Coordinates of C-alpha atoms and ligand atoms in Angstrom, one line a residue:
M1 CA -11.3 18.3 7.1
P2 CA -14.4 17.1 5.3
A3 CA -17.3 16.1 7.6
L4 CA -18.0 12.4 8.1
H5 CA -21.4 10.8 7.4
E6 CA -23.4 11.1 10.7
Q7 CA -23.5 7.4 11.2
L8 CA -19.7 7.2 11.0
I9 CA -19.0 10.0 13.5
P10 CA -19.5 7.8 16.6
V11 CA -17.6 4.9 15.0
F12 CA -14.6 7.2 14.4
E13 CA -14.8 8.6 17.9
E14 CA -14.8 5.1 19.3
V15 CA -11.7 4.3 17.3
V16 CA -9.9 7.3 18.6
N17 CA -10.9 6.5 22.2
R18 CA -10.0 2.9 22.0
N19 CA -6.6 3.6 20.4
P20 CA -5.2 6.6 22.3
G21 CA -2.2 8.4 20.8
E22 CA -2.1 6.2 17.7
T23 CA -2.3 9.2 15.3
E24 CA -1.3 7.4 12.1
F25 CA -3.9 4.8 12.7
H26 CA -6.6 7.5 13.3
Q27 CA -5.5 9.2 10.1
A28 CA -5.8 6.0 8.0
V29 CA -9.2 5.2 9.4
R30 CA -10.4 8.8 8.8
E31 CA -9.2 8.7 5.2
V32 CA -11.3 5.6 4.5
F33 CA -14.3 6.9 6.4
E34 CA -14.3 10.1 4.4
S35 CA -15.1 7.9 1.3
L36 CA -17.7 5.7 2.9
G37 CA -20.6 8.2 3.3
P38 CA -22.4 7.2 0.0
V39 CA -21.8 3.5 0.9
V40 CA -23.5 3.8 4.3
A41 CA -26.4 5.8 2.7
K42 CA -26.9 3.1 0.1
H43 CA -26.4 0.0 2.3
P44 CA -28.0 0.3 5.7
E45 CA -27.1 -3.4 6.4
Y46 CA -23.5 -2.3 7.0
A47 CA -24.5 0.0 9.9
Q48 CA -27.0 -2.5 11.3
S49 CA -24.4 -5.2 11.6
S50 CA -21.7 -2.8 12.9
V51 CA -19.5 -4.2 10.2
I52 CA -17.5 -0.9 10.0
G53 CA -16.8 -0.8 13.7
R54 CA -15.7 -4.4 13.7
L55 CA -13.4 -3.8 10.8
C56 CA -11.6 -1.1 12.8
E57 CA -10.8 -3.5 15.7
P58 CA -8.0 -6.0 14.9
E59 CA -8.9 -9.6 15.3
R60 CA -5.7 -10.1 17.3
Q61 CA -2.7 -8.0 18.4
I62 CA 0.5 -9.6 19.5
I63 CA 3.3 -7.6 21.2
F64 CA 6.5 -9.4 22.3
R65 CA 10.0 -9.0 23.7
V66 CA 12.9 -9.5 21.3
P67 CA 16.2 -9.8 23.2
W68 CA 19.4 -10.4 21.2
V69 CA 23.2 -10.2 21.7
D70 CA 25.2 -7.7 19.7
D71 CA 28.7 -8.2 18.3
A72 CA 30.2 -6.7 21.4
G73 CA 28.5 -9.3 23.6
Q74 CA 26.0 -6.8 25.0
V75 CA 22.3 -7.7 25.4
Q76 CA 20.0 -5.6 23.3
L77 CA 16.2 -5.3 23.6
N78 CA 13.6 -4.5 21.0
R79 CA 9.8 -4.8 20.8
G80 CA 8.1 -7.0 18.2
F81 CA 4.6 -6.6 16.9
R82 CA 2.1 -8.6 14.7
V83 CA -1.4 -7.1 14.2
E84 CA -3.7 -9.8 12.7
F85 CA -6.2 -7.3 11.5
N86 CA -8.8 -9.0 9.3
S87 CA -9.1 -12.6 7.9
A88 CA -12.4 -12.3 6.1
L89 CA -10.9 -12.9 2.7
G90 CA -8.0 -15.2 3.5
P91 CA -5.0 -15.6 5.9
Y92 CA -3.7 -12.4 7.4
K93 CA -1.2 -11.0 4.8
G94 CA 1.2 -8.1 5.1
G95 CA 4.8 -7.2 5.7
L96 CA 7.1 -6.7 8.6
R97 CA 8.7 -3.3 9.1
F98 CA 12.0 -3.0 11.0
H99 CA 12.5 0.7 11.7
P100 CA 13.1 2.7 14.9
S101 CA 9.8 4.6 14.4
V102 CA 7.7 1.4 14.7
Y103 CA 5.2 1.3 17.5
L104 CA 1.7 -0.1 17.7
G105 CA 0.0 2.9 16.0
I106 CA 2.2 2.5 12.9
V107 CA 1.6 -1.2 12.7
K108 CA -2.1 -0.7 13.0
F109 CA -2.2 2.0 10.3
L110 CA -0.3 -0.3 8.0
G111 CA -2.5 -3.3 8.9
F112 CA -5.6 -1.3 8.3
E113 CA -4.5 -0.1 4.9
Q114 CA -3.5 -3.6 4.0
I115 CA -7.0 -5.0 4.5
F116 CA -8.4 -2.7 1.7
K117 CA -5.3 -3.0 -0.5
N118 CA -5.4 -6.8 -0.4
S119 CA -9.1 -6.8 -1.0
L120 CA -8.7 -4.6 -4.1
T121 CA -6.2 -7.1 -5.6
G122 CA -9.1 -9.5 -5.9
M123 CA -7.0 -12.3 -4.3
P124 CA -7.8 -14.5 -1.3
I125 CA -5.7 -12.6 1.3
G126 CA -6.7 -10.9 4.6
G127 CA -4.9 -8.0 6.2
G128 CA -2.1 -7.9 8.8
K129 CA 1.2 -6.2 9.5
G130 CA 4.1 -6.5 11.9
G131 CA 7.5 -5.4 12.7
S132 CA 9.9 -4.0 15.3
D133 CA 11.5 -0.8 16.5
F134 CA 14.9 -2.6 15.6
D135 CA 17.1 -0.3 13.4
P136 CA 19.0 -2.4 10.8
K137 CA 21.1 0.6 9.9
G138 CA 24.7 0.1 10.9
K139 CA 24.2 -3.4 12.2
S140 CA 26.4 -6.3 11.0
D141 CA 24.9 -9.3 9.1
A142 CA 25.5 -11.4 12.2
E143 CA 23.5 -9.0 14.4
V144 CA 20.7 -8.8 11.9
M145 CA 20.6 -12.6 11.8
R146 CA 20.5 -12.9 15.6
F147 CA 17.8 -10.4 15.8
C148 CA 15.7 -12.1 13.1
Q149 CA 16.2 -15.5 14.9
S150 CA 15.0 -14.1 18.2
F151 CA 12.0 -12.3 16.5
M152 CA 10.9 -15.6 14.8
T153 CA 11.4 -17.6 18.0
E154 CA 8.3 -15.8 19.3
L155 CA 6.5 -15.1 16.0
Y156 CA 6.5 -18.7 14.7
R157 CA 3.7 -19.9 17.0
H158 CA 1.3 -17.2 15.5
I159 CA 1.9 -17.7 11.8
G160 CA 1.3 -20.4 9.1
E161 CA 0.4 -20.7 5.5
H162 CA -3.3 -20.8 6.3
T163 CA -3.1 -18.4 9.3
D164 CA -0.8 -15.5 8.8
V165 CA 1.8 -14.9 6.1
P166 CA 4.3 -12.1 6.7
A167 CA 6.7 -10.6 4.1
G168 CA 9.0 -7.6 3.9
D169 CA 8.4 -3.9 4.3
T170 CA 10.8 -1.1 5.1
G171 CA 14.0 -2.6 6.6
V172 CA 13.0 -6.2 5.7
G173 CA 14.3 -7.6 2.4
A174 CA 15.6 -10.9 1.1
R175 CA 18.4 -11.1 3.7
E176 CA 15.9 -10.7 6.6
I177 CA 13.3 -13.1 5.1
G178 CA 16.1 -15.6 4.7
Y179 CA 17.0 -15.5 8.4
L180 CA 13.4 -15.5 9.4
F181 CA 12.5 -18.5 7.2
G182 CA 15.6 -20.4 8.3
Q183 CA 14.6 -20.1 11.9
Y184 CA 10.9 -20.9 11.2
K185 CA 12.0 -24.1 9.4
R186 CA 14.3 -25.1 12.2
I187 CA 11.9 -24.6 15.0
T188 CA 8.9 -26.2 13.3
N189 CA 10.8 -28.9 11.3
R190 CA 8.5 -28.0 8.4
Y191 CA 9.5 -26.8 4.9
E192 CA 6.4 -24.7 4.8
S193 CA 7.2 -22.4 1.9
G194 CA 3.9 -20.5 2.0
V195 CA 4.5 -19.2 5.5
L196 CA 6.5 -16.2 4.3
T197 CA 6.7 -14.4 1.0
G198 CA 9.6 -12.4 -0.5
K199 CA 11.8 -15.6 -0.4
G200 CA 14.9 -16.1 -2.5
L201 CA 14.4 -17.5 -5.9
T202 CA 16.2 -20.8 -5.1
W203 CA 14.1 -21.5 -2.1
G204 CA 10.5 -20.9 -2.9
G205 CA 10.5 -17.2 -3.9
S206 CA 8.7 -15.9 -6.9
Q207 CA 10.1 -14.1 -10.0
V208 CA 9.1 -10.4 -10.0
R209 CA 8.4 -10.3 -6.2
T210 CA 11.4 -8.0 -5.7
E211 CA 10.4 -5.7 -8.5
A212 CA 6.6 -6.0 -8.0
T213 CA 5.7 -2.9 -5.8
G214 CA 7.6 -0.5 -8.0
Y215 CA 6.7 -2.1 -11.3
G216 CA 3.0 -2.2 -10.1
T217 CA 3.0 1.5 -9.3
V218 CA 4.2 2.3 -12.7
F219 CA 1.7 -0.1 -14.4
F220 CA -1.0 1.8 -12.5
V221 CA 0.3 5.1 -13.7
H222 CA 0.4 3.7 -17.2
E223 CA -3.3 2.7 -16.9
M224 CA -4.3 6.1 -15.5
L225 CA -2.5 7.9 -18.4
H226 CA -3.9 5.4 -20.9
A227 CA -7.5 6.1 -19.7
A228 CA -6.8 9.8 -20.2
G229 CA -5.4 9.1 -23.7
E230 CA -1.8 9.8 -22.7
S231 CA 1.4 7.9 -21.9
I232 CA 4.5 7.9 -19.7
E233 CA 6.8 8.3 -22.7
G234 CA 8.9 11.5 -22.5
R235 CA 7.6 12.4 -19.0
R236 CA 9.9 13.7 -16.3
V237 CA 9.5 11.7 -13.2
V238 CA 10.5 12.4 -9.6
I239 CA 10.6 9.4 -7.2
S240 CA 11.2 9.9 -3.5
G241 CA 13.1 7.1 -1.7
S242 CA 15.8 4.8 -3.1
G243 CA 14.8 1.5 -1.5
N244 CA 13.2 -1.4 -3.2
V245 CA 10.0 0.3 -4.3
A246 CA 11.7 3.5 -5.7
I247 CA 14.4 1.6 -7.5
Y248 CA 12.1 -0.7 -9.4
A249 CA 9.6 2.0 -10.1
A250 CA 12.5 3.9 -11.7
E251 CA 13.4 0.8 -13.7
K252 CA 9.9 0.5 -15.2
V253 CA 9.6 4.2 -15.9
R254 CA 12.8 3.9 -17.9
E255 CA 11.5 0.9 -19.8
L256 CA 8.4 2.7 -20.7
G257 CA 10.3 5.7 -22.0
G258 CA 10.0 8.2 -19.1
T259 CA 13.0 9.9 -17.5
V260 CA 13.6 9.7 -13.7
I261 CA 15.4 12.9 -12.7
A262 CA 15.5 12.7 -8.9
V263 CA 15.6 10.1 -6.1
S264 CA 16.2 10.5 -2.4
D265 CA 16.9 9.0 1.0
S266 CA 16.3 10.2 4.5
G267 CA 19.4 12.4 4.3
G268 CA 18.6 14.4 1.1
Y269 CA 18.0 14.0 -2.6
V270 CA 19.9 13.9 -5.9
V271 CA 18.9 15.4 -9.2
E272 CA 20.3 14.6 -12.6
E273 CA 18.4 16.3 -15.4
G274 CA 19.6 13.9 -18.1
G275 CA 18.2 10.9 -16.1
I276 CA 19.5 9.1 -13.0
D277 CA 22.0 6.3 -13.5
L278 CA 19.9 3.5 -12.0
E279 CA 22.8 1.0 -12.0
L280 CA 24.8 3.3 -9.7
V281 CA 21.8 3.8 -7.4
K282 CA 21.3 0.0 -7.2
D283 CA 25.0 -0.4 -6.4
I284 CA 25.0 2.3 -3.7
K285 CA 21.7 1.4 -2.0
L286 CA 21.2 -2.4 -2.6
S287 CA 24.8 -3.7 -2.6
R288 CA 26.7 -1.2 -0.5
R289 CA 23.8 -0.1 1.7
A290 CA 25.3 3.4 1.7
R291 CA 23.8 6.9 1.5
I292 CA 22.4 8.5 -1.7
E293 CA 24.9 11.4 -1.1
K294 CA 27.5 9.0 -2.6
Y295 CA 25.7 9.2 -5.9
A296 CA 26.6 12.8 -6.5
Q297 CA 30.1 12.3 -5.3
E298 CA 30.7 9.4 -7.6
R299 CA 28.8 10.9 -10.6
G300 CA 30.6 14.2 -10.6
N301 CA 29.3 17.3 -12.6
G302 CA 26.1 16.0 -14.0
A303 CA 24.4 15.4 -10.6
R304 CA 23.7 17.5 -7.6
Y305 CA 23.0 16.5 -4.1
V306 CA 20.7 18.6 -1.8
T307 CA 21.0 17.9 1.9
G308 CA 17.6 17.9 3.6
G309 CA 15.1 20.0 1.7
S310 CA 12.2 18.5 -0.2
I311 CA 12.5 16.5 -3.4
W312 CA 9.1 17.8 -4.4
E313 CA 10.7 21.1 -5.3
V314 CA 12.1 19.5 -8.4
P315 CA 9.6 20.3 -11.3
C316 CA 8.2 17.1 -12.9
D317 CA 5.2 15.7 -14.8
V318 CA 4.8 12.6 -12.6
A319 CA 5.6 12.3 -8.9
L320 CA 5.9 9.0 -7.2
P321 CA 6.3 9.2 -3.4
C322 CA 7.9 5.8 -2.6
A323 CA 9.6 6.6 0.8
T324 CA 7.4 6.6 3.8
Q325 CA 4.2 7.9 5.5
N326 CA 3.4 11.6 5.6
E327 CA 6.5 12.5 3.6
L328 CA 4.5 14.7 1.2
T329 CA 2.9 17.7 2.9
A330 CA 0.3 20.3 1.8
S331 CA 3.1 22.7 1.0
D332 CA 4.8 20.1 -1.1
A333 CA 1.5 19.4 -2.9
A334 CA 1.1 23.1 -3.6
T335 CA 4.7 23.2 -5.1
L336 CA 4.1 20.2 -7.3
I337 CA 0.8 21.6 -8.6
R338 CA 2.3 25.0 -9.2
N339 CA 5.2 23.4 -11.2
G340 CA 2.7 21.6 -13.5
C341 CA 2.8 18.1 -12.1
K342 CA 0.0 16.0 -13.7
V343 CA 0.1 12.6 -12.0
V344 CA 0.8 11.5 -8.4
A345 CA 0.9 7.8 -7.6
E346 CA 1.8 6.5 -4.1
G347 CA 4.3 3.7 -4.1
A348 CA 4.7 4.0 -0.3
N349 CA 1.9 3.5 2.3
M350 CA 0.1 6.8 3.0
P351 CA 2.9 9.1 1.9
S352 CA 0.7 12.1 1.3
T353 CA -0.7 13.9 4.3
P354 CA -4.6 14.2 4.2
D355 CA -4.3 17.9 3.2
A356 CA -1.9 17.0 0.4
A357 CA -4.1 14.2 -0.9
R358 CA -7.1 16.6 -0.9
A359 CA -5.1 19.3 -2.7
F360 CA -4.3 16.9 -5.5
Q361 CA -7.9 15.8 -6.0
E362 CA -9.2 19.4 -5.9
A363 CA -6.6 20.5 -8.5
G364 CA -7.8 17.7 -10.8
L365 CA -4.5 15.8 -10.9
L366 CA -4.6 12.0 -11.6
F367 CA -4.0 10.9 -8.0
A368 CA -3.6 7.2 -7.1
P369 CA -3.7 6.3 -3.4
G370 CA -1.2 3.7 -2.1
K371 CA -3.9 1.1 -1.5
A372 CA -4.4 0.9 -5.2
A373 CA -1.0 2.0 -6.6
N374 CA 1.3 0.0 -4.4
A375 CA -0.8 -3.2 -4.3
G376 CA 1.4 -4.9 -6.8
G377 CA 3.8 -6.1 -4.1
V378 CA 1.3 -7.9 -2.0
A379 CA -0.5 -9.2 -5.1
T380 CA 2.8 -10.8 -6.3
S381 CA 3.1 -12.2 -2.8
A382 CA -0.2 -13.9 -3.4
L383 CA 1.2 -15.2 -6.6
E384 CA 4.2 -16.6 -4.7
M385 CA 1.7 -18.3 -2.3
Q386 CA 0.0 -19.9 -5.3
Q387 CA 3.2 -21.2 -6.7
N388 CA 4.2 -22.6 -3.2
A389 CA 0.8 -24.3 -2.8
S390 CA 1.1 -26.0 -6.2
R391 CA 4.9 -26.6 -5.8
D392 CA 5.4 -24.8 -9.0
S393 CA 7.5 -21.9 -10.2
W394 CA 6.7 -19.6 -13.0
N395 CA 9.0 -17.7 -15.3
F396 CA 9.6 -13.9 -15.2
A397 CA 7.6 -13.0 -18.3
Y398 CA 4.5 -14.9 -17.2
T399 CA 4.6 -13.6 -13.6
E400 CA 5.0 -10.0 -14.8
E401 CA 2.1 -10.4 -17.1
R402 CA 0.0 -11.6 -14.2
L403 CA 1.0 -8.6 -12.3
R404 CA 0.2 -6.3 -15.2
I405 CA -3.3 -7.8 -15.4
I406 CA -3.9 -7.5 -11.7
M407 CA -2.9 -3.8 -11.7
R408 CA -5.2 -3.2 -14.7
G409 CA -8.0 -4.9 -12.7
I410 CA -7.4 -2.7 -9.7
H411 CA -7.4 0.4 -11.8
D412 CA -10.6 -0.5 -13.5
R413 CA -12.3 -1.5 -10.3
C414 CA -11.4 1.9 -8.8
L415 CA -12.9 3.7 -11.8
T416 CA -16.1 1.6 -12.0
T417 CA -16.7 1.9 -8.2
A418 CA -16.0 5.7 -8.2
D419 CA -18.6 6.0 -11.0
E420 CA -21.1 3.8 -9.2
Y421 CA -20.9 5.9 -6.0
G422 CA -21.0 9.3 -7.6
S423 CA -17.4 10.4 -7.7
P424 CA -16.3 9.8 -11.3
G425 CA -12.6 9.7 -11.9
N426 CA -11.8 9.8 -8.2
Y427 CA -9.3 7.0 -7.5
V428 CA -9.4 7.6 -3.7
A429 CA -13.1 7.0 -3.4
G430 CA -12.9 4.1 -5.8
A431 CA -10.1 2.4 -3.9
N432 CA -11.6 2.9 -0.5
I433 CA -15.1 1.8 -1.5
G434 CA -14.0 -1.0 -3.8
G435 CA -11.7 -2.4 -1.1
F436 CA -14.3 -2.0 1.6
T437 CA -17.3 -3.6 0.0
R438 CA -15.6 -6.9 -0.7
V439 CA -14.4 -7.3 2.9
A440 CA -17.6 -6.1 4.4
D441 CA -19.7 -8.5 2.3
A442 CA -17.6 -11.4 3.4
M443 CA -17.9 -10.3 7.0
L444 CA -21.7 -10.0 6.7
A445 CA -21.8 -13.6 5.3
F446 CA -19.9 -14.9 8.4
G447 CA -22.3 -13.4 10.9
V448 CA -21.1 -11.8 14.1
V449 CA -17.6 -13.3 14.6
Ligands
LIG501 N1 4.8 -4.5 2.7 C1 4.2 -4.6 1.4 C2 2.9 -3.8 1.4 O1 2.9 -2.7 2.0 C3 4.0 -6.0 0.9 C4 3.3 -7.0 1.9 C5 3.3 -8.4 1.4 O2 3.9 -8.7 0.4 O3 2.7 -9.2 2.1 O4 1.9 -4.1 0.8

């Protein structure tokens, strides 16, 4: 592990002591701190005002009981979270994750990442995150609806278009946002469109929001390759996951002339050398909500399914981890590098372990951290908020162009910042420092609050 700047050591120790057992949160903080040495050296005002320590303490943390009744009439119990991390740049903004692994440490790591990511987009949004340990897998629509209604019955009092604007994340898509928005509207008697993003297109949603995280990741890859005088055309691409991010990343890769040869889910991965049939993946994962194993069964000879194992064993030019945190380990990174992979861009939040991320940078790959590469989702949420605020709705082409420009802006900001702070070409340093300074300067302007 690289050493931290001496002024950051006590701040990091304080974070660990204050948040015992929250390993993912510690990891996310450490990764940012490893980039901040040159910033602390250049700007003593950040240390003097304890702005970094304050940034690591959420402004507000809400934990609540979520009781609901299942289809058999049994009472079920889950825990709900909303961590309102930082509102220096705008209302708290970030998704809700419904997954059995969710606990306070996961929500805090995601909320912390979100502050920097949202800042990098250049848009007026603060950072927050929430969710529940509820597992949507195997639940009926009616059960998901009752859970969402119960969740919102508590959450509604904490959110609002100028206060906190949740959206989706793992396990929360258009169906869940619909149930959540319906309950919010009923309880408050307000058609407050800007209180949630990721809404359906007929009731205040934005074109491109569904596709935005995946498209944005590939736009970012396009920018990185373009800056290196290359392109995606003809590249073999491996994408982990087969949810919303992975599917639309695959769609954009195909549009730009690359070939996606493998995708996965938590059970295993499928490989098809001639290119994955995206329509079949969409049908299996989005419509039928079934396992990716079905893909190989229904496709026949051309495709093979590997139970368990690591998708990163499949040789490729471009790797897009789009599944979940810490899914790509140091040994996966070594395999990718050995097999000649040239580009890694994180569609998920913190999918590479710290060792893996370091290995990519040391090997000189083009490596884009999630804060930069997956910011297209939340950026398009901010575009949805703009449309809601002006009671307008934009067409697909215009919205996609806005997303493309935002991703180019993030890319350029990463490179300029990395240059300015002595790490030319390092997107990790650029993203962490670029995201940090904008928030920190706003916090300094506000005084000690
Ligand atoms: N959950 C997404 C993310 O990780 C999007 C959040 C949003 O749209 O608010 O950035």
